[in-house]
Structures are given as C-alpha cells and as structure tokens.
Amino acid sequence: MEESNLCSLLLREHFGEVVDRVGTHLIRTGAQPLRMIAHDTGTPLDLVKKALCVLIQHSLAWFRVSRRGQVEYEADCTRVLRLQRYPRYIYTAKTLYGDTGELAVEELLQHGKMSMSRVVRRVADRLTDSMEEGKSMEHSEVANTFTKLVETHFLQRCPLVSEAEKSEGARPQPAPTLQEPTNDMYTLPEVNLTGRGKRRRSVDDTEGESKSKRSRLDPQDTEPALDDGIYWQVNLERFHQHFRDQAIIAAVASKLDQTSSEIVRTMLRMSEVTTTPGAAHTQPLSSNEVRETHTHAAAVIQRDFPRIAGRLQHLQTGFGPVPVPAG
C-alpha cells in the first residue's frame, strides 16, 4: 500500500489528477478492460482514454489482449517509482554529454517518446534561446550528441507494430502487437539534419497571431519528418548500469587503490555496450584489448597483474559483493 501511495503522489505531481486516479487504480487492481476502469474509478470514458494514452506514452502502462479477446490495461509500479530518478538521469546525461545531452534526455523524459528530428529541433531551439543575440545552435551539433547517446545505449528505439499486421489484407486485431526492434534497437535513421535553432518569440510578438499563420511561417511544424514513425525513448536500464559501474569503481578505490579502480573503470567502459545491464559479469577482455584502450592501465596490468588480480579476488571473497544500487 505504501508503494501505491507513493506512485499516486508521483503520478499526480507529473501528470495530474485524472492520470493519478487511473494509474493508481491499475496498480492496485491489476489488468482491467477500458469500461471497467471507467466504472470502478467513476471517470468519464473519454478521460480514461486520455489518461491511458499518457501512461502508455511514458511507458508507465501497457495493453494486452486477454484470452477472451478483450483489451486489458496494466500499470507498472516499479516504472512509476522511477519518476523519482528523472533528475538523476538528466544530471548524469549533463555530466557525460554536456548541456546538449542534458536537454535531449530531458525532452525524451518529458514527452515519453519522440522522433530524433523533433528532439534535435527542440534542443537546438532551447540552446539558441540561451545564447547571445545573433548566435544559434546548429542541428548537426545536437544530432552528433544524440548519436553518441544512442551509440552508448542511453537512448533506444521504441517497439514497433509488427510488419504482419501492417501488411494489406491482414486480419484486424483488437490491439496491435508491438515488437522490439532487436536488430535495429540502436540503429540511427538515415536523415540529414541541417539548419539552426530558432529563438522563441515573446508573448507580445505572437499575441493575436493565428496558429495557421504561424504554421505557414514555419513549415517545419507541418511537414512530415524523414524519420517519421521511428521513435526513441530513454533506456533507464542503461542509466542504472552506469550507476552500478560507478559504485563498483568507488568500492575498488576504497578497498584497494586508485590505480586498481582506473583499471576496473577501463574494463567496465570497454564492455558497457556489450554487457547486458543485469549481467553478473562483463564480457571477457584480454590485456591487449585493455592496452589499446588505456595505455597506463595496460602497463600497470602487465607489471602488477598478479598483485592486482589477487587483491580483486580478495575484494570479492573477503569483503562480500560490491554494493550495487537497486534496479
């Protein structure tokens, strides 16, 4: 009950009363069809639909088809609780990739899922607003940072509707079947993002201006992007892996010495995208691979490997497991 109460507070703070009511109800009762949710919460059906859209957009809930053919919705308590960590995810992105990385992760956390082109445009506009008059941020610079976030798996593609269901003549289903793009999870779309960020107009400049006129002035608001349909989300598990790695490095430095911690840092960094977040061990690495990545660490390994290996073994057996933050 305490967890559900905390989830309720978080949902209300981030998304408002209606989303809180629907989300907390699903956390406490489990999967339910649409009309039962509306009946049990006393919420109009159209508001329940909007609340579910928000929850699904932010990966806080999902849908499935029951054995009776009904579409049921279920909320994820653990995922809702991670709303508390959003500031830490954003700060970590800033530490690793600067202001551009910070804003890219912030935009995706605020909107749930977005296309790369939209993230790049919004981040470039926000950075341009903070620059001196006459300066602006190039879209290509933001795209480069976005690419680094994807290459290090901090961002990943969202699940897509299966090709079989999108084909012509396919039998209509009560709900679409989403498939993880396993082979393309971290494949960037082939788009050439050029241009520069634009300053937001003041309220006085835009007061009384119709939406249609603004659309004509800025065709980017209406033209479909080349990567339309390819959406991205923040890979929270990758951030947790990073937190875990930092805890391991700090533990090695505390129990052994700074040199040993640097070696462990190098090994963790080399295997960060080839090791699954929940794995107990990294991928095997040879001293030659470490040498190519970190010359100083490799020299220490060659000179003092028996001593360091023995001390690392002592750390594992003598001091218990390295503390790992809860997922």
PDB file of C-alpha atoms in Angstrom, residues 34-292:
ATOM      1  CA  LEU A  34     -11.353   0.052 -20.527  1.00  0.00           C
ATOM      2  CA  ARG A  35     -15.006   0.163 -19.456  1.00  0.00           C
ATOM      3  CA  MET A  36     -14.301  -1.479 -16.114  1.00  0.00           C
ATOM      4  CA  ILE A  37     -11.635   1.129 -15.380  1.00  0.00           C
ATOM      5  CA  ALA A  38     -14.138   3.896 -16.140  1.00  0.00           C
ATOM      6  CA  HIS A  39     -16.811   2.240 -13.976  1.00  0.00           C
ATOM      7  CA  ASP A  40     -14.577   1.499 -10.997  1.00  0.00           C
ATOM      8  CA  THR A  41     -12.950   4.944 -10.923  1.00  0.00           C
ATOM      9  CA  GLY A  42     -16.111   6.888 -11.733  1.00  0.00           C
ATOM     10  CA  THR A  43     -14.268   8.638 -14.547  1.00  0.00           C
ATOM     11  CA  PRO A  44     -15.812   9.510 -17.946  1.00  0.00           C
ATOM     12  CA  LEU A  45     -14.686   7.144 -20.703  1.00  0.00           C
ATOM     13  CA  ASP A  46     -13.017   9.842 -22.805  1.00  0.00           C
ATOM     14  CA  LEU A  47     -10.914  10.974 -19.830  1.00  0.00           C
ATOM     15  CA  VAL A  48      -9.893   7.386 -19.098  1.00  0.00           C
ATOM     16  CA  LYS A  49      -8.750   7.031 -22.716  1.00  0.00           C
ATOM     17  CA  LYS A  50      -6.658  10.205 -22.461  1.00  0.00           C
ATOM     18  CA  ALA A  51      -5.136   9.075 -19.163  1.00  0.00           C
ATOM     19  CA  LEU A  52      -4.222   5.680 -20.631  1.00  0.00           C
ATOM     20  CA  CYS A  53      -2.633   7.404 -23.626  1.00  0.00           C
ATOM     21  CA  VAL A  54      -0.429   9.423 -21.279  1.00  0.00           C
ATOM     22  CA  LEU A  55       0.562   6.351 -19.257  1.00  0.00           C
ATOM     23  CA  ILE A  56       1.378   4.312 -22.384  1.00  0.00           C
ATOM     24  CA  GLN A  57       3.251   7.222 -23.987  1.00  0.00           C
ATOM     25  CA  HIS A  58       5.546   7.336 -20.951  1.00  0.00           C
ATOM     26  CA  SER A  59       5.906   3.528 -20.705  1.00  0.00           C
ATOM     27  CA  LEU A  60       4.135   3.526 -17.345  1.00  0.00           C
ATOM     28  CA  ALA A  61       1.397   1.177 -18.585  1.00  0.00           C
ATOM     29  CA  TRP A  62       0.823  -1.246 -21.432  1.00  0.00           C
ATOM     30  CA  PHE A  63      -2.001  -3.183 -23.060  1.00  0.00           C
ATOM     31  CA  ARG A  64      -2.585  -6.801 -23.993  1.00  0.00           C
ATOM     32  CA  VAL A  65      -5.356  -8.941 -25.414  1.00  0.00           C
ATOM     33  CA  SER A  66      -6.838 -11.363 -22.879  1.00  0.00           C
ATOM     34  CA  ARG A  67      -7.884 -14.926 -23.652  1.00  0.00           C
ATOM     35  CA  ARG A  68     -11.453 -13.696 -24.034  1.00  0.00           C
ATOM     36  CA  GLY A  69     -10.342 -11.240 -26.718  1.00  0.00           C
ATOM     37  CA  GLN A  70     -10.671  -8.140 -24.537  1.00  0.00           C
ATOM     38  CA  VAL A  71      -8.012  -5.430 -24.492  1.00  0.00           C
ATOM     39  CA  GLU A  72      -6.742  -5.022 -20.939  1.00  0.00           C
ATOM     40  CA  TYR A  73      -4.524  -2.310 -19.483  1.00  0.00           C
ATOM     41  CA  GLU A  74      -1.977  -2.709 -16.712  1.00  0.00           C
ATOM     42  CA  ALA A  75       0.295  -0.211 -14.934  1.00  0.00           C
ATOM     43  CA  ASP A  76       3.871  -0.841 -13.800  1.00  0.00           C
ATOM     44  CA  CYS A  77       4.507   0.227 -10.195  1.00  0.00           C
ATOM     45  CA  THR A  78       8.288  -0.139 -10.490  1.00  0.00           C
ATOM     46  CA  ARG A  79       8.359   2.033 -13.601  1.00  0.00           C
ATOM     47  CA  VAL A  80       6.238   4.709 -11.926  1.00  0.00           C
ATOM     48  CA  LEU A  81       8.574   4.799  -8.928  1.00  0.00           C
ATOM     49  CA  ARG A  82      11.454   5.602 -11.282  1.00  0.00           C
ATOM     50  CA  LEU A  83       9.899   9.007 -11.872  1.00  0.00           C
ATOM     51  CA  GLN A  84      11.801   9.938  -8.708  1.00  0.00           C
ATOM     52  CA  ARG A  85      15.088   9.322 -10.534  1.00  0.00           C
ATOM     53  CA  TYR A  86      14.388  11.571 -13.513  1.00  0.00           C
ATOM     54  CA  PRO A  87      16.545  14.423 -12.136  1.00  0.00           C
ATOM     55  CA  ARG A  88      19.422  11.973 -11.645  1.00  0.00           C
ATOM     56  CA  TYR A  89      19.119  10.653 -15.217  1.00  0.00           C
ATOM     57  CA  ILE A  90      19.166  14.221 -16.544  1.00  0.00           C
ATOM     58  CA  TYR A  91      22.134  15.232 -14.394  1.00  0.00           C
ATOM     59  CA  THR A  92      24.074  12.130 -15.477  1.00  0.00           C
ATOM     60  CA  ALA A  93      23.452  12.985 -19.138  1.00  0.00           C
ATOM     61  CA  LYS A  94      24.748  16.505 -18.471  1.00  0.00           C
ATOM     62  CA  THR A  95      27.870  15.124 -16.774  1.00  0.00           C
ATOM     63  CA  LEU A  96      28.616  12.764 -19.667  1.00  0.00           C
ATOM     64  CA  TYR A  97      27.470  14.804 -22.685  1.00  0.00           C
ATOM     65  CA  GLY A  98      27.123  18.409 -21.584  1.00  0.00           C
ATOM     66  CA  ASP A  99      24.144  20.725 -21.904  1.00  0.00           C
ATOM     67  CA  THR A 100      23.066  19.196 -25.213  1.00  0.00           C
ATOM     68  CA  GLY A 101      22.905  15.692 -23.766  1.00  0.00           C
ATOM     69  CA  GLU A 102      21.078  17.001 -20.709  1.00  0.00           C
ATOM     70  CA  LEU A 103      18.354  18.669 -22.791  1.00  0.00           C
ATOM     71  CA  ALA A 104      17.985  15.685 -25.141  1.00  0.00           C
ATOM     72  CA  VAL A 105      17.352  13.305 -22.231  1.00  0.00           C
ATOM     73  CA  GLU A 106      15.088  15.857 -20.531  1.00  0.00           C
ATOM     74  CA  GLU A 107      12.958  16.248 -23.674  1.00  0.00           C
ATOM     75  CA  LEU A 108      12.530  12.496 -24.029  1.00  0.00           C
ATOM     76  CA  LEU A 109      11.663  12.037 -20.362  1.00  0.00           C
ATOM     77  CA  GLN A 110       9.123  14.851 -20.552  1.00  0.00           C
ATOM     78  CA  HIS A 111       7.469  13.572 -23.733  1.00  0.00           C
ATOM     79  CA  GLY A 112       7.988   9.817 -23.336  1.00  0.00           C
ATOM     80  CA  LYS A 113       8.672   9.010 -26.983  1.00  0.00           C
ATOM     81  CA  MET A 114       9.872  11.300 -29.772  1.00  0.00           C
ATOM     82  CA  SER A 115      11.495  11.137 -33.187  1.00  0.00           C
ATOM     83  CA  MET A 116      15.160  12.065 -33.493  1.00  0.00           C
ATOM     84  CA  SER A 117      14.437  15.051 -35.752  1.00  0.00           C
ATOM     85  CA  ARG A 118      11.953  16.514 -33.277  1.00  0.00           C
ATOM     86  CA  VAL A 119      14.358  16.101 -30.345  1.00  0.00           C
ATOM     87  CA  VAL A 120      17.154  17.744 -32.331  1.00  0.00           C
ATOM     88  CA  ARG A 121      14.971  20.687 -33.352  1.00  0.00           C
ATOM     89  CA  ARG A 122      13.599  21.310 -29.852  1.00  0.00           C
ATOM     90  CA  VAL A 123      17.017  21.045 -28.174  1.00  0.00           C
ATOM     91  CA  ALA A 124      18.606  23.348 -30.759  1.00  0.00           C
ATOM     92  CA  ASP A 125      15.841  25.924 -30.176  1.00  0.00           C
ATOM     93  CA  ARG A 126      16.294  25.763 -26.387  1.00  0.00           C
ATOM     94  CA  LEU A 127      20.067  26.129 -26.638  1.00  0.00           C
ATOM     95  CA  THR A 128      19.675  29.028 -29.067  1.00  0.00           C
ATOM     96  CA  ASP A 129      17.431  30.803 -26.543  1.00  0.00           C
ATOM     97  CA  SER A 130      20.275  30.702 -24.016  1.00  0.00           C
ATOM     98  CA  MET A 131      22.886  32.076 -26.453  1.00  0.00           C
ATOM     99  CA  GLU A 132      23.859  35.650 -27.127  1.00  0.00           C
ATOM    100  CA  GLU A 133      21.848  37.562 -29.680  1.00  0.00           C
ATOM    101  CA  GLY A 134      22.943  36.671 -33.208  1.00  0.00           C
ATOM    102  CA  LYS A 135      24.204  33.183 -32.291  1.00  0.00           C
ATOM    103  CA  SER A 136      22.366  29.899 -32.762  1.00  0.00           C
ATOM    104  CA  MET A 137      22.911  26.171 -32.308  1.00  0.00           C
ATOM    105  CA  GLU A 138      23.364  24.022 -35.391  1.00  0.00           C
ATOM    106  CA  HIS A 139      21.103  20.987 -35.729  1.00  0.00           C
ATOM    107  CA  SER A 140      24.101  18.878 -36.746  1.00  0.00           C
ATOM    108  CA  GLU A 141      25.815  19.512 -33.390  1.00  0.00           C
ATOM    109  CA  VAL A 142      22.747  18.345 -31.480  1.00  0.00           C
ATOM    110  CA  ALA A 143      22.435  15.343 -33.821  1.00  0.00           C
ATOM    111  CA  ASN A 144      26.041  14.384 -33.029  1.00  0.00           C
ATOM    112  CA  THR A 145      25.287  14.308 -29.303  1.00  0.00           C
ATOM    113  CA  PHE A 146      22.089  12.349 -29.940  1.00  0.00           C
ATOM    114  CA  THR A 147      24.166   9.854 -31.915  1.00  0.00           C
ATOM    115  CA  LYS A 148      26.607   9.431 -29.010  1.00  0.00           C
ATOM    116  CA  LEU A 149      23.714   8.781 -26.615  1.00  0.00           C
ATOM    117  CA  VAL A 150      22.432   6.068 -28.955  1.00  0.00           C
ATOM    118  CA  GLU A 151      25.869   4.539 -29.530  1.00  0.00           C
ATOM    119  CA  THR A 152      26.365   4.202 -25.769  1.00  0.00           C
ATOM    120  CA  HIS A 153      22.809   2.808 -25.451  1.00  0.00           C
ATOM    121  CA  PHE A 154      21.423   5.575 -23.242  1.00  0.00           C
ATOM    122  CA  LEU A 155      18.721   6.033 -25.892  1.00  0.00           C
ATOM    123  CA  GLN A 156      16.955   3.243 -27.762  1.00  0.00           C
ATOM    124  CA  ARG A 157      14.257   2.756 -30.343  1.00  0.00           C
ATOM    125  CA  CYS A 158      10.679   2.151 -29.237  1.00  0.00           C
ATOM    126  CA  PRO A 159       8.798  -1.067 -30.106  1.00  0.00           C
ATOM    127  CA  LEU A 160       7.031  -1.075 -33.483  1.00  0.00           C
ATOM    128  CA  VAL A 161       3.845  -2.629 -34.782  1.00  0.00           C
ATOM    129  CA  SER A 162       4.686  -5.976 -36.373  1.00  0.00           C
ATOM    130  CA  GLU A 163       5.068  -5.984 -40.145  1.00  0.00           C
ATOM    131  CA  ALA A 164       2.492  -8.765 -40.487  1.00  0.00           C
ATOM    132  CA  GLU A 165      -0.228  -6.562 -39.003  1.00  0.00           C
ATOM    133  CA  LYS A 166       0.682  -3.589 -41.201  1.00  0.00           C
ATOM    134  CA  SER A 167       0.503  -5.599 -44.440  1.00  0.00           C
ATOM    135  CA  GLU A 168      -2.506  -5.262 -46.702  1.00  0.00           C
ATOM    136  CA  GLY A 169      -5.215  -7.812 -46.115  1.00  0.00           C
ATOM    137  CA  ALA A 170      -4.075  -8.557 -42.588  1.00  0.00           C
ATOM    138  CA  ARG A 171      -6.870  -9.534 -40.237  1.00  0.00           C
ATOM    139  CA  PRO A 172      -7.785  -6.667 -37.867  1.00  0.00           C
ATOM    140  CA  GLN A 173      -6.734  -7.291 -34.270  1.00  0.00           C
ATOM    141  CA  PRO A 174      -8.310  -5.919 -31.064  1.00  0.00           C
ATOM    142  CA  ALA A 175      -4.963  -4.292 -30.286  1.00  0.00           C
ATOM    143  CA  PRO A 176      -1.688  -4.014 -32.185  1.00  0.00           C
ATOM    144  CA  THR A 177       1.187  -6.358 -31.389  1.00  0.00           C
ATOM    145  CA  LEU A 178       4.359  -4.438 -30.610  1.00  0.00           C
ATOM    146  CA  GLN A 179       7.751  -5.954 -31.359  1.00  0.00           C
ATOM    147  CA  GLU A 180      11.138  -4.894 -30.054  1.00  0.00           C
ATOM    148  CA  PRO A 181      13.396  -3.837 -32.957  1.00  0.00           C
ATOM    149  CA  THR A 182      16.063  -6.270 -31.757  1.00  0.00           C
ATOM    150  CA  ASN A 183      18.432  -5.824 -34.690  1.00  0.00           C
ATOM    151  CA  ASP A 184      17.781  -2.091 -35.047  1.00  0.00           C
ATOM    152  CA  MET A 185      17.467  -1.090 -31.381  1.00  0.00           C
ATOM    153  CA  TYR A 186      20.429   1.283 -31.692  1.00  0.00           C
ATOM    154  CA  THR A 187      20.395   1.919 -35.449  1.00  0.00           C
ATOM    155  CA  LEU A 188      20.051   5.576 -36.361  1.00  0.00           C
ATOM    156  CA  PRO A 189      17.758   6.638 -39.222  1.00  0.00           C
ATOM    157  CA  GLU A 190      19.395   7.945 -42.373  1.00  0.00           C
ATOM    158  CA  VAL A 191      18.403  11.589 -42.138  1.00  0.00           C
ATOM    159  CA  ASN A 192      20.448  14.687 -42.842  1.00  0.00           C
ATOM    160  CA  LEU A 193      19.585  17.144 -40.102  1.00  0.00           C
ATOM    161  CA  THR A 194      20.657  20.600 -41.208  1.00  0.00           C
ATOM    162  CA  GLY A 195      19.615  24.035 -40.084  1.00  0.00           C
ATOM    163  CA  ARG A 196      19.887  26.073 -36.927  1.00  0.00           C
ATOM    164  CA  GLY A 197      17.881  26.596 -33.793  1.00  0.00           C
ATOM    165  CA  LYS A 198      15.322  29.385 -33.698  1.00  0.00           C
ATOM    166  CA  ARG A 199      14.603  31.745 -30.856  1.00  0.00           C
ATOM    167  CA  ARG A 200      11.179  31.528 -29.325  1.00  0.00           C
ATOM    168  CA  ARG A 201       9.123  34.603 -29.906  1.00  0.00           C
ATOM    169  CA  SER A 202       7.949  36.587 -26.934  1.00  0.00           C
ATOM    170  CA  VAL A 203       4.313  36.547 -25.933  1.00  0.00           C
ATOM    171  CA  ASP A 204       3.915  40.114 -27.205  1.00  0.00           C
ATOM    172  CA  ASP A 205       5.236  39.151 -30.653  1.00  0.00           C
ATOM    173  CA  THR A 206       2.862  36.214 -31.042  1.00  0.00           C
ATOM    174  CA  GLU A 207      -0.224  37.638 -29.328  1.00  0.00           C
ATOM    175  CA  GLY A 208      -3.179  37.500 -31.672  1.00  0.00           C
ATOM    176  CA  GLU A 209      -1.285  35.550 -34.327  1.00  0.00           C
ATOM    177  CA  SER A 210      -3.311  32.599 -35.626  1.00  0.00           C
ATOM    178  CA  LYS A 211      -1.956  29.070 -35.486  1.00  0.00           C
ATOM    179  CA  SER A 212      -2.399  28.666 -39.242  1.00  0.00           C
ATOM    180  CA  LYS A 213      -0.298  31.773 -39.888  1.00  0.00           C
ATOM    181  CA  ARG A 214       2.472  30.501 -37.619  1.00  0.00           C
ATOM    182  CA  SER A 215       2.397  27.185 -39.480  1.00  0.00           C
ATOM    183  CA  ARG A 216       2.825  28.958 -42.802  1.00  0.00           C
ATOM    184  CA  LEU A 217       5.736  30.942 -41.411  1.00  0.00           C
ATOM    185  CA  ASP A 218       7.399  27.787 -40.055  1.00  0.00           C
ATOM    186  CA  PRO A 219       6.818  24.868 -42.456  1.00  0.00           C
ATOM    187  CA  GLN A 220       8.765  22.528 -40.134  1.00  0.00           C
ATOM    188  CA  ASP A 221       5.680  22.457 -37.897  1.00  0.00           C
ATOM    189  CA  THR A 222       3.557  20.806 -40.592  1.00  0.00           C
ATOM    190  CA  GLU A 223       5.913  18.931 -42.914  1.00  0.00           C
ATOM    191  CA  PRO A 224       6.409  15.262 -42.002  1.00  0.00           C
ATOM    192  CA  ALA A 225       9.987  14.475 -40.966  1.00  0.00           C
ATOM    193  CA  LEU A 226      12.087  11.968 -42.887  1.00  0.00           C
ATOM    194  CA  ASP A 227      12.291   9.816 -39.769  1.00  0.00           C
ATOM    195  CA  ASP A 228       8.577   9.999 -39.048  1.00  0.00           C
ATOM    196  CA  GLY A 229       7.431   6.736 -37.439  1.00  0.00           C
ATOM    197  CA  ILE A 230      10.820   5.987 -35.825  1.00  0.00           C
ATOM    198  CA  TYR A 231      10.548   6.896 -32.154  1.00  0.00           C
ATOM    199  CA  TRP A 232      13.116   6.932 -29.373  1.00  0.00           C
ATOM    200  CA  GLN A 233      12.973   6.599 -25.600  1.00  0.00           C
ATOM    201  CA  VAL A 234      15.401   6.807 -22.689  1.00  0.00           C
ATOM    202  CA  ASN A 235      16.941   3.450 -21.773  1.00  0.00           C
ATOM    203  CA  LEU A 236      16.590   3.603 -17.991  1.00  0.00           C
ATOM    204  CA  GLU A 237      18.321   0.248 -17.502  1.00  0.00           C
ATOM    205  CA  ARG A 238      21.441   1.654 -19.165  1.00  0.00           C
ATOM    206  CA  PHE A 239      21.500   4.531 -16.691  1.00  0.00           C
ATOM    207  CA  HIS A 240      21.165   2.035 -13.832  1.00  0.00           C
ATOM    208  CA  GLN A 241      24.079   0.075 -15.292  1.00  0.00           C
ATOM    209  CA  HIS A 242      26.118   3.288 -15.279  1.00  0.00           C
ATOM    210  CA  PHE A 243      25.204   3.944 -11.631  1.00  0.00           C
ATOM    211  CA  ARG A 244      26.195   0.385 -10.757  1.00  0.00           C
ATOM    212  CA  ASP A 245      29.537   0.727 -12.547  1.00  0.00           C
ATOM    213  CA  GLN A 246      30.303   3.953 -10.673  1.00  0.00           C
ATOM    214  CA  ALA A 247      29.540   2.195  -7.368  1.00  0.00           C
ATOM    215  CA  ILE A 248      31.896  -0.653  -8.303  1.00  0.00           C
ATOM    216  CA  ILE A 249      34.677   1.773  -9.235  1.00  0.00           C
ATOM    217  CA  ALA A 250      34.246   3.683  -5.968  1.00  0.00           C
ATOM    218  CA  ALA A 251      34.295   0.408  -3.977  1.00  0.00           C
ATOM    219  CA  VAL A 252      37.525  -0.749  -5.649  1.00  0.00           C
ATOM    220  CA  ALA A 253      39.168   2.642  -4.991  1.00  0.00           C
ATOM    221  CA  SER A 254      38.086   2.478  -1.348  1.00  0.00           C
ATOM    222  CA  LYS A 255      39.167  -1.112  -0.691  1.00  0.00           C
ATOM    223  CA  LEU A 256      42.270  -1.217  -2.935  1.00  0.00           C
ATOM    224  CA  ASP A 257      43.711   1.895  -4.556  1.00  0.00           C
ATOM    225  CA  GLN A 258      43.126   4.465  -7.289  1.00  0.00           C
ATOM    226  CA  THR A 259      45.158   2.580  -9.901  1.00  0.00           C
ATOM    227  CA  SER A 260      43.086  -0.561  -9.461  1.00  0.00           C
ATOM    228  CA  SER A 261      39.897   1.460  -9.752  1.00  0.00           C
ATOM    229  CA  GLU A 262      41.105   3.000 -13.027  1.00  0.00           C
ATOM    230  CA  ILE A 263      41.732  -0.469 -14.442  1.00  0.00           C
ATOM    231  CA  VAL A 264      38.255  -1.567 -13.435  1.00  0.00           C
ATOM    232  CA  ARG A 265      36.847   1.664 -14.912  1.00  0.00           C
ATOM    233  CA  THR A 266      38.555   0.916 -18.220  1.00  0.00           C
ATOM    234  CA  MET A 267      37.285  -2.663 -18.310  1.00  0.00           C
ATOM    235  CA  LEU A 268      33.727  -1.585 -17.488  1.00  0.00           C
ATOM    236  CA  ARG A 269      33.815   1.142 -20.118  1.00  0.00           C
ATOM    237  CA  MET A 270      35.074  -1.271 -22.778  1.00  0.00           C
ATOM    238  CA  SER A 271      32.216  -3.687 -22.142  1.00  0.00           C
ATOM    239  CA  GLU A 272      29.437  -1.238 -21.297  1.00  0.00           C
ATOM    240  CA  VAL A 273      27.508  -1.746 -24.533  1.00  0.00           C
ATOM    241  CA  THR A 274      28.255  -5.452 -24.942  1.00  0.00           C
ATOM    242  CA  THR A 275      27.189  -6.480 -21.451  1.00  0.00           C
ATOM    243  CA  THR A 276      23.503  -6.588 -20.563  1.00  0.00           C
ATOM    244  CA  PRO A 277      22.543  -4.317 -17.636  1.00  0.00           C
ATOM    245  CA  GLY A 278      21.630  -7.213 -15.333  1.00  0.00           C
ATOM    246  CA  ALA A 279      24.636  -9.416 -16.102  1.00  0.00           C
ATOM    247  CA  ALA A 280      26.779 -10.599 -13.175  1.00  0.00           C
ATOM    248  CA  HIS A 281      29.995 -10.428 -15.242  1.00  0.00           C
ATOM    249  CA  THR A 282      31.349  -8.302 -18.068  1.00  0.00           C
ATOM    250  CA  GLN A 283      32.412  -9.783 -21.381  1.00  0.00           C
ATOM    251  CA  PRO A 284      35.927 -11.365 -21.209  1.00  0.00           C
ATOM    252  CA  LEU A 285      38.687  -8.893 -22.074  1.00  0.00           C
ATOM    253  CA  SER A 286      42.330  -9.549 -22.909  1.00  0.00           C
ATOM    254  CA  SER A 287      45.222  -7.404 -21.692  1.00  0.00           C
ATOM    255  CA  ASN A 288      45.877  -6.443 -25.326  1.00  0.00           C
ATOM    256  CA  GLU A 289      42.375  -5.017 -25.641  1.00  0.00           C
ATOM    257  CA  VAL A 290      42.860  -3.042 -22.453  1.00  0.00           C
ATOM    258  CA  ARG A 291      46.276  -1.807 -23.680  1.00  0.00           C
ATOM    259  CA  GLU A 292      44.728  -0.389 -26.846  1.00  0.00           C
TER     260      GLU A 292
END
